[in-house]
XYZ file of C-alpha atoms in Angstrom:
159
model
C 1.368 -2.717 33.619
C 0.124 -6.136 32.778
C -3.185 -5.315 34.459
C -3.591 -2.398 32.085
C -2.754 -4.355 29.034
C -5.101 -7.186 30.164
C -7.914 -4.601 30.521
C -7.124 -3.218 27.065
C -7.179 -6.721 25.647
C -10.545 -7.509 27.173
C -11.878 -4.075 26.074
C -10.693 -4.599 22.537
C -12.043 -8.192 22.702
C -15.558 -6.893 23.579
C -15.417 -4.313 20.885
C -14.241 -6.910 18.417
C -16.997 -9.273 19.400
C -19.553 -6.335 19.129
C -18.223 -5.331 15.883
C -18.076 -8.943 14.695
C -21.668 -9.469 15.583
C -22.796 -6.332 13.518
C -20.575 -7.486 10.674
C -22.034 -10.935 10.836
C -25.493 -9.496 10.377
C -24.235 -7.799 7.341
C -23.114 -10.984 5.788
C -19.237 -10.744 6.473
C -17.868 -14.155 7.331
C -14.579 -13.475 9.103
C -14.469 -16.428 11.571
C -11.004 -15.801 12.863
C -10.904 -16.349 16.617
C -9.757 -13.732 19.031
C -6.956 -15.113 21.204
C -6.415 -13.222 24.543
C -2.833 -13.462 26.150
C -1.793 -12.179 29.418
C 1.825 -11.626 28.367
C 0.945 -8.957 25.657
C 2.747 -5.825 25.878
C 1.714 -2.366 24.370
C 4.249 -2.786 21.638
C 2.843 -6.209 20.673
C -0.700 -4.866 20.698
C 0.173 -2.076 18.459
C 2.172 -4.349 16.106
C -0.728 -6.958 15.895
C -3.179 -4.089 15.288
C -0.971 -2.576 12.616
C -0.543 -5.970 10.761
C -4.364 -6.255 10.524
C -4.941 -2.648 9.581
C -6.742 -2.309 6.127
C -4.526 0.591 5.273
C -1.634 -1.797 4.953
C -2.940 -3.015 1.547
C -2.788 0.496 0.266
C 0.780 0.967 1.617
C 1.800 -2.391 -0.010
C 0.312 -1.313 -3.343
C 2.391 1.941 -3.140
C 5.460 -0.196 -2.413
C 4.744 -2.377 -5.398
C 4.284 0.714 -7.485
C 7.627 2.300 -6.311
C 9.300 -1.048 -6.967
C 8.019 -0.945 -10.573
C 9.145 2.573 -10.998
C 12.602 1.668 -9.537
C 13.016 -1.158 -11.985
C 12.000 1.114 -14.910
C 14.396 3.811 -13.807
C 17.356 1.435 -13.910
C 16.340 0.322 -17.476
C 18.401 1.188 -20.429
C 15.473 2.734 -22.317
C 13.147 5.497 -21.035
C 10.102 3.529 -22.291
C 9.457 0.163 -24.026
C 11.108 -0.334 -27.455
C 8.688 -0.812 -30.320
C 8.664 -2.057 -33.824
C 6.211 -0.513 -36.359
C 5.270 -1.819 -39.853
C 2.982 0.220 -42.211
C 1.837 -0.394 -45.730
C -0.009 2.233 -48.029
C -1.258 1.732 -51.433
C -3.699 3.516 -53.961
C -5.762 0.531 -54.568
C -9.065 2.205 -53.497
C -8.473 5.502 -55.278
C -7.055 5.187 -58.736
C -5.207 1.854 -58.572
C -2.083 2.963 -60.367
C -0.024 0.445 -58.564
C 1.632 2.777 -55.996
C 2.737 1.066 -52.806
C 4.596 2.206 -49.885
C 6.083 0.050 -46.919
C 7.438 1.661 -43.889
C 9.285 -0.206 -41.069
C 10.413 1.539 -37.963
C 12.117 0.862 -34.649
C 11.566 3.122 -31.634
C 14.182 3.050 -29.041
C 13.265 5.772 -26.570
C 16.383 7.112 -24.959
C 16.578 9.020 -21.667
C 16.962 12.673 -21.988
C 19.892 14.223 -20.136
C 19.108 14.205 -16.446
C 15.824 12.384 -16.854
C 17.102 9.091 -15.560
C 18.572 10.715 -12.350
C 15.402 12.713 -11.831
C 13.365 9.564 -11.940
C 15.657 7.887 -9.561
C 15.419 10.792 -7.249
C 11.687 10.725 -7.362
C 11.637 6.947 -6.641
C 13.839 7.531 -3.468
C 11.673 10.447 -2.371
C 8.503 8.247 -2.655
C 10.138 5.556 -0.774
C 10.779 7.916 2.067
C 7.136 8.969 2.001
C 6.101 5.343 2.323
C 8.432 4.887 5.177
C 7.047 7.951 6.916
C 3.370 6.863 6.235
C 4.122 3.491 7.796
C 5.514 5.214 10.879
C 2.652 7.590 11.072
C 0.115 4.753 10.863
C 1.826 2.949 13.744
C 1.791 6.139 15.773
C -1.875 6.570 14.973
C -2.676 3.092 16.102
C -0.554 3.504 19.200
C -2.375 6.716 19.990
C -5.810 5.038 19.682
C -4.772 2.189 21.917
C -3.307 4.727 24.527
C -6.460 6.676 24.506
C -8.319 3.386 25.188
C -6.019 2.776 28.046
C -6.494 6.277 29.518
C -10.208 5.786 29.103
C -10.041 2.477 31.140
C -7.949 4.075 33.770
C -10.224 7.218 34.044
C -13.240 4.951 34.449
C -11.524 2.838 36.966
C -10.659 5.958 38.968
C -14.150 7.340 38.770
C -15.458 4.019 40.179
C -13.277 4.264 43.154
C-alpha cells in the first residue's frame, strides 16, 4: 500500500510541477514547495487535496451566509428597525405657511410562523452544505483512486 501511495505522490508531484510550470508562464507566482512524504496514506492525501481545493472558498462563503441568516433568524425583529423623519411645506407653490412634520419608527415584526420557517430553512441549508463538503471529499477521493488505478494498470501492462 505504501508503494501505491508513493507512486501517487510522485505522479501528483510530476503533474503539479508540470502544471506549476504552465502557470508560471502565465504569470502566477505560487512558490509553495511540494513536500513528498513516504508515510502518506490515502486518507491524508485526500484531506490535503481537499484543504487546497478552490471550491472550499465557495463552501466557506456559503457557511458565512448561513451563519448570517441564522443570526438574523434569532433576532427580535424580522428586519432592521428604522426611524424616518419627513418635512413638507408649500413654500415653492403658494407660500401660505403650511408645514407638516412626520416622524415614524418602523419595527418590523415576524409574521406568525415566519421565524420558525426561517430557522428551518437555515437548518436545511446547513445540511446541504455538509452534504456538499462530503460530496467534494468523495469526488477528490475518486480522482485519486482513478489515478491509483491508472498507475497500477500501467504497471501491469509493463510486466
